[in-house]
Amino acid sequence: MGSLGAILKHPVDIYPLLKLKMAAKHAEKQIPPEPHWAFCYSMLCRVSRSFALVIQQLDTELRNAVCIFYLVLRALDTVEDDTSIPTDVKVPILIAFHRHIYDHDWHFSCGTKEYKVLMDQFHNVSNAFLELGKGYQEAIEDITKRMGAGMAKFILKEVESIDDYDEYCHYVAGLVGLGLSKLFHASGLEDLAPDSLSNSMGLFLQKTNIIRDYLEDINEIPKSRMFWPREIWSKYVNKLEDLKYEENSVKAVQCLNDMVTNALIHMDDCLKYLSELRDPAIFRFCAIPQIMAIGTLALCHNNVNVFRGVVKMRRGLTAQVIHQTKTMDDVYGAFFDFSCMLKSKVDNSDPNAIKTLSRLEAAQKTCRESGALNKRKSYIIRNEPKYNSFLIVLLFIILSIIFAYLSANRSSY
């Protein structure tokens, strides 16, 4: 659950948090009995709890394919991210990774914590992959091959221009969007989406992660990971790592806002992609991460704390998004709400203010023209009711009873 302070400040989060906790327990009980599938779904819960929750919405056949697709690409990403692996070892592994997924015995020890477990026992993922339908296997192999080659290219090349940045993000995330669209199509549940829209879905998420994770990436040991394009950051500092120093705070925030503005260009494509989905489960699976992305960008914009620590949506708000995102109306409402939040933070003296506002207003226009904003009440940005001390005490009593009930039920299984 969320922290006590956050719950007191946002009591409206309590019900969604409880729902999220119960959904997480349900997901744990859905783990298949076969050892290799049990490993895959258990690992999915460990490397991405939120993804593991959303994936449970999918039909079993498609869920299995998406689970393996995610783990294969997570393993590939683990190889790329491990800065301790020498380049002459890393590059051939990345290029050949699409062949390793057919090998029952292949594994490669790298990464840390749960990612090391994934790599050490990768044969379980391969065994599950080989049980998927041929259409799913071909889609996963194709994307893995293209992504591995792209990652290898950027091991040997820095991200200099904005075109480089878009190309890198295409390889590591845009291809994920293309792959998922192929899996949805192979399932027979969706038409094949245009590559440009699928690519934007991935780029919007990846650029958000790159912005949010600046400090973690720049402080990576033994070698920094640098994904912000020189074409942007060189306008503000001499070296990318200079952004983290307090004396450069003004320039750092201006650079950050430039990066956020660059990411906003993908909003309209994301809204179009989501509006064309037919299957409700696939829709939720795709929509929730996109709302989380625009919410994260709203928090990061003009926020110097990106260079001091971790900036992310509070768990209660995440729970609200997961709980309430069911239709395209909800997506339009959330994008409108978070774009309003971001717009309120734009400093007119910022070098990118005009461009930022233009992109936000374009997305807001799309949301307004959908007609959805007239049908529903905003559920993310609002004045929350004030609670007196008696209600807060009562709230904790009720919460304690609920937790006691849940604990008793858990111990009876």
Short mmCIF file of C-alpha atoms in Angstrom, two decimals:
data_model
loop_
_atom_site.label_atom_id
_atom_site.label_comp_id
_atom_site.label_asym_id
_atom_site.label_seq_id
_atom_site.Cartn_x
_atom_site.Cartn_y
_atom_site.Cartn_z
CA MET A 1 0.00 0.00 0.00
CA GLY A 2 1.01 3.64 -0.17
CA SER A 3 2.82 5.43 2.64
CA LEU A 4 0.83 6.52 5.69
CA GLY A 5 1.47 10.19 4.95
CA ALA A 6 0.27 9.86 1.38
CA ILE A 7 -2.88 8.02 2.48
CA LEU A 8 -3.68 10.72 5.05
CA LYS A 9 -3.18 13.41 2.43
CA HIS A 10 -5.17 11.53 -0.23
CA PRO A 11 -7.81 9.36 1.49
CA VAL A 12 -9.49 8.86 -1.89
CA ASP A 13 -6.59 6.52 -2.75
CA ILE A 14 -7.58 3.93 -0.13
CA TYR A 15 -10.18 1.97 -2.08
CA PRO A 16 -8.06 1.76 -5.29
CA LEU A 17 -5.04 0.71 -3.20
CA LEU A 18 -7.03 -2.09 -1.57
CA LYS A 19 -8.28 -3.19 -4.98
CA LEU A 20 -4.71 -3.15 -6.28
CA LYS A 21 -3.47 -5.22 -3.34
CA MET A 22 -6.21 -7.79 -3.85
CA ALA A 23 -5.52 -7.91 -7.59
CA ALA A 24 -1.83 -8.54 -6.88
CA LYS A 25 -2.72 -11.49 -4.64
CA HIS A 26 -5.09 -12.83 -7.28
CA ALA A 27 -2.32 -12.58 -9.89
CA GLU A 28 0.00 -14.60 -7.65
CA LYS A 29 -2.62 -17.36 -7.43
CA GLN A 30 -2.94 -17.46 -11.24
CA ILE A 31 0.61 -18.76 -11.72
CA PRO A 32 0.47 -21.94 -13.88
CA PRO A 33 1.58 -25.28 -12.36
CA GLU A 34 4.11 -26.24 -15.06
CA PRO A 35 7.62 -25.40 -13.77
CA HIS A 36 8.76 -23.34 -16.78
CA TRP A 37 5.53 -21.35 -16.93
CA ALA A 38 5.54 -20.93 -13.16
CA PHE A 39 9.05 -19.47 -13.43
CA CYS A 40 7.99 -17.07 -16.19
CA TYR A 41 4.96 -15.67 -14.39
CA SER A 42 6.74 -15.53 -11.03
CA MET A 43 9.61 -13.66 -12.70
CA LEU A 44 7.15 -11.31 -14.36
CA CYS A 45 5.78 -10.39 -10.93
CA ARG A 46 9.31 -9.74 -9.69
CA VAL A 47 10.54 -7.55 -12.55
CA SER A 48 7.32 -5.60 -13.09
CA ARG A 49 4.47 -5.92 -10.62
CA SER A 50 2.27 -3.37 -12.42
CA PHE A 51 2.79 -5.10 -15.79
CA ALA A 52 2.03 -8.46 -14.18
CA LEU A 53 -1.29 -7.06 -12.96
CA VAL A 54 -2.39 -5.60 -16.27
CA ILE A 55 -1.37 -8.66 -18.28
CA GLN A 56 -3.80 -10.77 -16.25
CA GLN A 57 -6.61 -9.04 -18.11
CA LEU A 58 -5.64 -10.73 -21.38
CA ASP A 59 -6.95 -13.98 -22.82
CA THR A 60 -4.76 -16.95 -21.77
CA GLU A 61 -3.21 -17.57 -25.19
CA LEU A 62 -2.34 -13.91 -25.78
CA ARG A 63 -1.30 -13.46 -22.15
CA ASN A 64 1.27 -16.24 -22.47
CA ALA A 65 2.67 -14.74 -25.67
CA VAL A 66 2.93 -11.23 -24.18
CA CYS A 67 4.51 -12.61 -21.00
CA ILE A 68 7.26 -14.39 -22.96
CA PHE A 69 7.73 -11.42 -25.29
CA TYR A 70 8.23 -9.17 -22.26
CA LEU A 71 10.70 -11.55 -20.56
CA VAL A 72 12.73 -12.12 -23.74
CA LEU A 73 13.10 -8.36 -24.25
CA ARG A 74 13.77 -7.81 -20.55
CA ALA A 75 16.60 -10.36 -20.79
CA LEU A 76 17.95 -8.63 -23.90
CA ASP A 77 17.75 -5.31 -22.07
CA THR A 78 19.62 -6.82 -19.10
CA VAL A 79 22.53 -7.67 -21.37
CA GLU A 80 22.53 -4.16 -22.86
CA ASP A 81 22.28 -2.46 -19.46
CA ASP A 82 25.10 -4.41 -17.77
CA THR A 83 28.02 -2.00 -18.11
CA SER A 84 30.43 -4.58 -16.68
CA ILE A 85 30.19 -6.77 -19.81
CA PRO A 86 33.04 -5.99 -22.27
CA THR A 87 31.85 -4.64 -25.60
CA ASP A 88 33.45 -7.47 -27.58
CA VAL A 89 31.39 -9.95 -25.53
CA LYS A 90 28.16 -7.93 -25.36
CA VAL A 91 27.71 -7.07 -29.04
CA PRO A 92 27.72 -10.66 -30.40
CA ILE A 93 25.21 -11.73 -27.70
CA LEU A 94 22.85 -8.89 -28.62
CA ILE A 95 23.06 -9.70 -32.33
CA ALA A 96 22.48 -13.45 -31.82
CA PHE A 97 19.86 -13.21 -29.08
CA HIS A 98 16.97 -14.06 -31.42
CA ARG A 99 18.60 -17.47 -31.99
CA HIS A 100 19.19 -18.15 -28.30
CA ILE A 101 15.46 -18.13 -27.59
CA TYR A 102 15.18 -21.40 -29.55
CA ASP A 103 17.92 -23.05 -27.45
CA HIS A 104 16.61 -25.09 -24.50
CA ASP A 105 19.95 -24.83 -22.67
CA TRP A 106 21.19 -21.28 -23.34
CA HIS A 107 21.76 -18.89 -20.46
CA PHE A 108 24.20 -16.07 -19.71
CA SER A 109 25.06 -14.82 -16.26
CA CYS A 110 24.77 -11.04 -16.00
CA GLY A 111 22.65 -8.37 -14.34
CA THR A 112 21.80 -8.15 -10.65
CA LYS A 113 19.08 -9.34 -8.27
CA GLU A 114 15.98 -10.66 -10.06
CA TYR A 115 17.50 -9.92 -13.48
CA LYS A 116 20.42 -12.24 -12.71
CA VAL A 117 17.92 -14.98 -11.82
CA LEU A 118 16.14 -14.39 -15.14
CA MET A 119 19.41 -14.70 -17.07
CA ASP A 120 20.72 -17.69 -15.10
CA GLN A 121 17.49 -19.61 -15.68
CA PHE A 122 16.65 -18.32 -19.13
CA HIS A 123 16.08 -21.89 -20.37
CA ASN A 124 12.67 -21.72 -18.68
CA VAL A 125 11.74 -18.78 -20.90
CA SER A 126 12.99 -20.63 -23.99
CA ASN A 127 10.97 -23.72 -23.10
CA ALA A 128 7.82 -21.62 -22.72
CA PHE A 129 8.56 -19.73 -25.95
CA LEU A 130 8.76 -23.00 -27.87
CA GLU A 131 5.22 -23.87 -26.77
CA LEU A 132 3.71 -20.72 -28.28
CA GLY A 133 1.88 -20.72 -31.62
CA LYS A 134 4.02 -20.22 -34.72
CA GLY A 135 2.59 -16.75 -35.40
CA TYR A 136 3.57 -15.59 -31.92
CA GLN A 137 7.05 -17.14 -32.21
CA GLU A 138 7.74 -15.44 -35.55
CA ALA A 139 6.67 -12.04 -34.22
CA ILE A 140 8.84 -12.37 -31.10
CA GLU A 141 11.86 -13.61 -33.07
CA ASP A 142 11.58 -10.78 -35.62
CA ILE A 143 11.39 -8.03 -33.01
CA THR A 144 14.16 -9.58 -30.88
CA LYS A 145 16.45 -9.75 -33.91
CA ARG A 146 15.82 -6.13 -34.89
CA MET A 147 16.12 -4.86 -31.33
CA GLY A 148 19.35 -6.75 -30.65
CA ALA A 149 20.94 -5.32 -33.79
CA GLY A 150 19.81 -1.81 -32.86
CA MET A 151 21.15 -2.12 -29.32
CA ALA A 152 24.47 -3.39 -30.67
CA LYS A 153 24.66 -0.37 -32.97
CA PHE A 154 24.27 2.05 -30.06
CA ILE A 155 26.77 0.20 -27.87
CA LEU A 156 29.31 1.43 -30.40
CA LYS A 157 27.73 4.84 -30.97
CA GLU A 158 26.66 7.72 -28.73
CA VAL A 159 23.30 9.46 -28.93
CA GLU A 160 24.34 12.70 -30.58
CA SER A 161 21.40 14.12 -32.51
CA ILE A 162 17.66 14.07 -31.89
CA ASP A 163 17.44 11.72 -34.88
CA ASP A 164 19.85 9.39 -33.07
CA TYR A 165 17.66 9.64 -29.98
CA ASP A 166 14.54 8.73 -31.94
CA GLU A 167 16.38 5.86 -33.62
CA TYR A 168 17.68 4.49 -30.31
CA CYS A 169 14.22 4.74 -28.73
CA HIS A 170 12.77 2.98 -31.79
CA TYR A 171 15.14 0.05 -31.32
CA VAL A 172 14.57 -0.38 -27.58
CA ALA A 173 10.88 0.59 -27.32
CA GLY A 174 9.26 1.46 -30.64
CA LEU A 175 9.90 -2.12 -31.72
CA VAL A 176 8.10 -3.28 -28.58
CA GLY A 177 5.07 -1.36 -29.80
CA LEU A 178 5.37 -2.97 -33.24
CA GLY A 179 5.78 -6.40 -31.66
CA LEU A 180 2.75 -6.04 -29.42
CA SER A 181 0.66 -4.92 -32.39
CA LYS A 182 1.79 -8.05 -34.23
CA LEU A 183 0.85 -10.25 -31.26
CA PHE A 184 -2.57 -8.59 -30.99
CA HIS A 185 -3.11 -9.21 -34.70
CA ALA A 186 -1.89 -12.82 -34.46
CA SER A 187 -4.48 -13.40 -31.74
CA GLY A 188 -7.24 -12.40 -34.15
CA LEU A 189 -8.54 -9.78 -31.70
CA GLU A 190 -7.22 -6.64 -33.41
CA ASP A 191 -6.39 -5.30 -36.85
CA LEU A 192 -2.69 -4.67 -37.45
CA ALA A 193 -1.99 -1.09 -36.37
CA PRO A 194 0.16 1.22 -38.56
CA ASP A 195 3.85 1.00 -37.67
CA SER A 196 4.08 4.75 -37.10
CA LEU A 197 1.44 4.66 -34.36
CA SER A 198 2.88 1.51 -32.76
CA ASN A 199 6.30 3.14 -32.77
CA SER A 200 5.01 6.29 -31.06
CA MET A 201 3.42 4.19 -28.31
CA GLY A 202 6.86 2.81 -27.49
CA LEU A 203 8.71 6.10 -27.88
CA PHE A 204 6.38 7.94 -25.52
CA LEU A 205 7.03 5.38 -22.76
CA GLN A 206 10.77 5.12 -23.40
CA LYS A 207 11.40 8.86 -23.50
CA THR A 208 9.49 9.24 -20.23
CA ASN A 209 11.68 6.57 -18.62
CA ILE A 210 14.89 8.16 -19.96
CA ILE A 211 13.86 11.54 -18.53
CA ARG A 212 12.81 10.13 -15.14
CA ASP A 213 15.89 7.91 -14.80
CA TYR A 214 18.54 10.56 -15.54
CA LEU A 215 20.23 10.37 -12.13
CA GLU A 216 20.23 6.57 -11.93
CA ASP A 217 21.70 6.27 -15.44
CA ILE A 218 24.35 8.95 -15.03
CA ASN A 219 25.50 7.44 -11.71
CA GLU A 220 25.68 3.88 -13.10
CA ILE A 221 28.82 1.99 -12.04
CA PRO A 222 31.31 1.19 -13.55
CA LYS A 223 30.20 3.37 -16.48
CA SER A 224 27.49 5.99 -16.92
CA ARG A 225 24.61 5.29 -19.29
CA MET A 226 23.91 8.40 -21.37
CA PHE A 227 20.73 8.51 -23.43
CA TRP A 228 19.88 12.24 -23.45
CA PRO A 229 20.89 13.53 -26.93
CA ARG A 230 23.86 15.87 -27.13
CA GLU A 231 21.88 18.09 -29.52
CA ILE A 232 19.61 18.97 -26.57
CA TRP A 233 21.85 18.94 -23.49
CA SER A 234 24.79 20.75 -25.14
CA LYS A 235 22.61 23.89 -25.34
CA TYR A 236 22.72 24.06 -21.53
CA VAL A 237 25.93 22.44 -20.19
CA ASN A 238 29.34 21.24 -21.40
CA LYS A 239 28.91 17.66 -20.16
CA LEU A 240 25.76 15.65 -19.53
CA GLU A 241 26.79 14.85 -15.96
CA ASP A 242 26.99 18.59 -15.19
CA LEU A 243 23.19 18.68 -14.99
CA LYS A 244 23.22 16.92 -11.62
CA TYR A 245 25.29 19.61 -9.90
CA GLU A 246 23.37 22.15 -7.83
CA GLU A 247 25.17 25.13 -9.30
CA ASN A 248 23.68 24.21 -12.70
CA SER A 249 20.09 23.86 -11.44
CA VAL A 250 18.58 26.59 -13.65
CA LYS A 251 20.16 25.22 -16.83
CA ALA A 252 19.36 21.65 -15.75
CA VAL A 253 15.66 22.40 -15.42
CA GLN A 254 15.62 24.17 -18.79
CA CYS A 255 17.25 21.10 -20.36
CA LEU A 256 14.76 18.84 -18.59
CA ASN A 257 11.86 20.88 -19.96
CA ASP A 258 13.37 20.60 -23.45
CA MET A 259 13.42 16.79 -23.07
CA VAL A 260 9.82 16.70 -21.82
CA THR A 261 8.71 18.88 -24.73
CA ASN A 262 10.38 16.46 -27.14
CA ALA A 263 8.43 13.55 -25.62
CA LEU A 264 5.09 15.37 -25.89
CA ILE A 265 5.18 15.17 -29.68
CA HIS A 266 4.01 11.54 -29.46
CA MET A 267 0.79 12.20 -27.53
CA ASP A 268 -1.57 12.50 -30.49
CA ASP A 269 -0.28 9.26 -32.06
CA CYS A 270 -0.81 7.44 -28.75
CA LEU A 271 -4.38 8.71 -28.47
CA LYS A 272 -5.11 7.64 -32.06
CA TYR A 273 -3.64 4.15 -31.51
CA LEU A 274 -5.70 3.62 -28.35
CA SER A 275 -8.89 4.93 -29.94
CA GLU A 276 -8.70 2.24 -32.63
CA LEU A 277 -8.41 -0.76 -30.29
CA ARG A 278 -11.49 -3.00 -30.08
CA ASP A 279 -10.76 -5.58 -27.38
CA PRO A 280 -11.40 -4.17 -23.85
CA ALA A 281 -8.60 -6.19 -22.22
CA ILE A 282 -6.03 -5.19 -24.85
CA PHE A 283 -7.21 -1.61 -24.53
CA ARG A 284 -6.61 -1.54 -20.76
CA PHE A 285 -3.27 -3.27 -21.19
CA CYS A 286 -2.13 -0.54 -23.60
CA ALA A 287 -3.86 2.48 -22.06
CA ILE A 288 -2.67 2.26 -18.45
CA PRO A 289 1.09 2.64 -19.21
CA GLN A 290 0.40 5.61 -21.50
CA ILE A 291 -1.56 7.41 -18.77
CA MET A 292 1.25 6.66 -16.34
CA ALA A 293 3.69 8.21 -18.83
CA ILE A 294 1.85 11.51 -19.25
CA GLY A 295 1.36 11.61 -15.47
CA THR A 296 5.09 11.10 -14.91
CA LEU A 297 6.01 13.79 -17.42
CA ALA A 298 3.66 16.18 -15.62
CA LEU A 299 5.52 15.50 -12.37
CA CYS A 300 8.98 15.77 -13.95
CA HIS A 301 8.44 18.98 -15.90
CA ASN A 302 10.19 21.98 -14.33
CA ASN A 303 11.15 19.79 -11.36
CA VAL A 304 14.79 19.99 -10.23
CA ASN A 305 14.26 16.88 -8.10
CA VAL A 306 14.77 14.79 -11.24
CA PHE A 307 18.46 15.61 -10.71
CA ARG A 308 18.39 14.89 -6.97
CA GLY A 309 16.51 11.59 -6.64
CA VAL A 310 13.49 9.62 -7.86
CA VAL A 311 10.40 11.41 -9.17
CA LYS A 312 7.40 9.17 -9.75
CA MET A 313 3.64 9.03 -9.31
CA ARG A 314 2.51 8.11 -5.83
CA ARG A 315 1.27 4.55 -5.49
CA GLY A 316 -2.28 5.65 -4.67
CA LEU A 317 -2.56 7.63 -7.90
CA THR A 318 -1.19 4.66 -9.82
CA ALA A 319 -3.87 2.53 -8.19
CA GLN A 320 -6.52 5.05 -9.23
CA VAL A 321 -5.33 4.92 -12.85
CA ILE A 322 -5.38 1.11 -12.90
CA HIS A 323 -8.78 0.99 -11.21
CA GLN A 324 -10.52 3.64 -13.30
CA THR A 325 -9.10 3.18 -16.80
CA LYS A 326 -11.76 1.22 -18.66
CA THR A 327 -12.77 3.22 -21.74
CA MET A 328 -11.35 5.72 -24.21
CA ASP A 329 -13.30 8.41 -22.36
CA ASP A 330 -11.14 7.66 -19.31
CA VAL A 331 -7.99 8.04 -21.42
CA TYR A 332 -9.08 11.38 -22.87
CA GLY A 333 -9.95 12.56 -19.37
CA ALA A 334 -6.63 11.47 -17.88
CA PHE A 335 -4.56 12.96 -20.72
CA PHE A 336 -6.49 16.20 -20.39
CA ASP A 337 -6.04 16.27 -16.61
CA PHE A 338 -2.32 15.58 -16.67
CA SER A 339 -1.69 17.96 -19.57
CA CYS A 340 -3.45 20.65 -17.51
CA MET A 341 -1.17 19.82 -14.59
CA LEU A 342 1.90 20.09 -16.82
CA LYS A 343 0.63 23.27 -18.45
CA SER A 344 0.23 24.92 -15.04
CA LYS A 345 3.95 24.31 -14.40
CA VAL A 346 5.22 25.91 -17.62
CA ASP A 347 7.33 28.99 -16.88
CA ASN A 348 6.80 31.57 -19.61
CA SER A 349 10.48 32.52 -19.34
CA ASP A 350 11.54 28.96 -20.17
CA PRO A 351 13.27 28.75 -23.60
CA ASN A 352 10.86 25.98 -24.67
CA ALA A 353 7.67 27.44 -23.21
CA ILE A 354 5.99 28.27 -26.54
CA LYS A 355 6.69 24.85 -28.03
CA THR A 356 5.64 23.07 -24.83
CA LEU A 357 2.34 24.94 -24.64
CA SER A 358 1.66 24.35 -28.33
CA ARG A 359 2.03 20.58 -27.96
CA LEU A 360 -0.06 20.46 -24.82
CA GLU A 361 -2.82 22.54 -26.38
CA ALA A 362 -2.89 20.26 -29.45
CA ALA A 363 -3.44 17.22 -27.23
CA GLN A 364 -6.04 19.05 -25.15
CA LYS A 365 -7.88 19.98 -28.35
CA THR A 366 -8.02 16.30 -29.32
CA CYS A 367 -9.40 15.42 -25.89
CA ARG A 368 -12.03 18.18 -26.04
CA GLU A 369 -13.14 17.27 -29.55
CA SER A 370 -13.70 13.66 -28.47
CA GLY A 371 -16.69 14.87 -26.45
CA ALA A 372 -15.57 12.71 -23.54
CA LEU A 373 -14.82 15.62 -21.20
CA ASN A 374 -18.48 16.65 -21.19
CA LYS A 375 -19.63 13.17 -20.18
CA ARG A 376 -17.51 12.58 -17.13
CA LYS A 377 -16.08 14.28 -14.10
CA SER A 378 -12.31 14.67 -13.89
CA TYR A 379 -10.96 12.02 -11.55
CA ILE A 380 -7.27 12.89 -11.26
CA ILE A 381 -7.08 16.62 -10.72
CA ARG A 382 -9.62 17.90 -8.29
CA ASN A 383 -9.91 19.48 -4.85
CA GLU A 384 -10.11 16.55 -2.49
CA PRO A 385 -12.46 16.89 0.47
CA LYS A 386 -10.99 17.84 3.82
CA TYR A 387 -11.22 15.24 6.58
CA ASN A 388 -11.30 16.11 10.27
CA SER A 389 -9.37 14.13 12.88
CA PHE A 390 -12.41 12.04 13.86
CA LEU A 391 -12.89 10.83 10.29
CA ILE A 392 -9.21 10.03 9.96
CA VAL A 393 -9.29 7.93 13.16
CA LEU A 394 -12.42 6.18 11.92
CA LEU A 395 -10.72 5.57 8.62
CA PHE A 396 -7.80 3.86 10.34
CA ILE A 397 -10.12 1.67 12.39
CA ILE A 398 -11.93 0.54 9.26
CA LEU A 399 -8.62 0.02 7.48
CA SER A 400 -7.31 -2.09 10.36
CA ILE A 401 -10.42 -4.27 10.28
CA ILE A 402 -10.03 -4.78 6.52
CA PHE A 403 -6.38 -5.74 6.85
CA ALA A 404 -7.17 -8.13 9.69
CA TYR A 405 -9.86 -9.73 7.54
CA LEU A 406 -7.51 -10.04 4.58
CA SER A 407 -4.77 -11.51 6.77
CA ALA A 408 -7.16 -14.07 8.26
CA ASN A 409 -8.28 -15.13 4.79
CA ARG A 410 -4.70 -15.41 3.62
CA SER A 411 -3.68 -17.65 6.50
CA SER A 412 -6.60 -20.00 5.79
CA TYR A 413 -5.30 -20.90 2.31
#
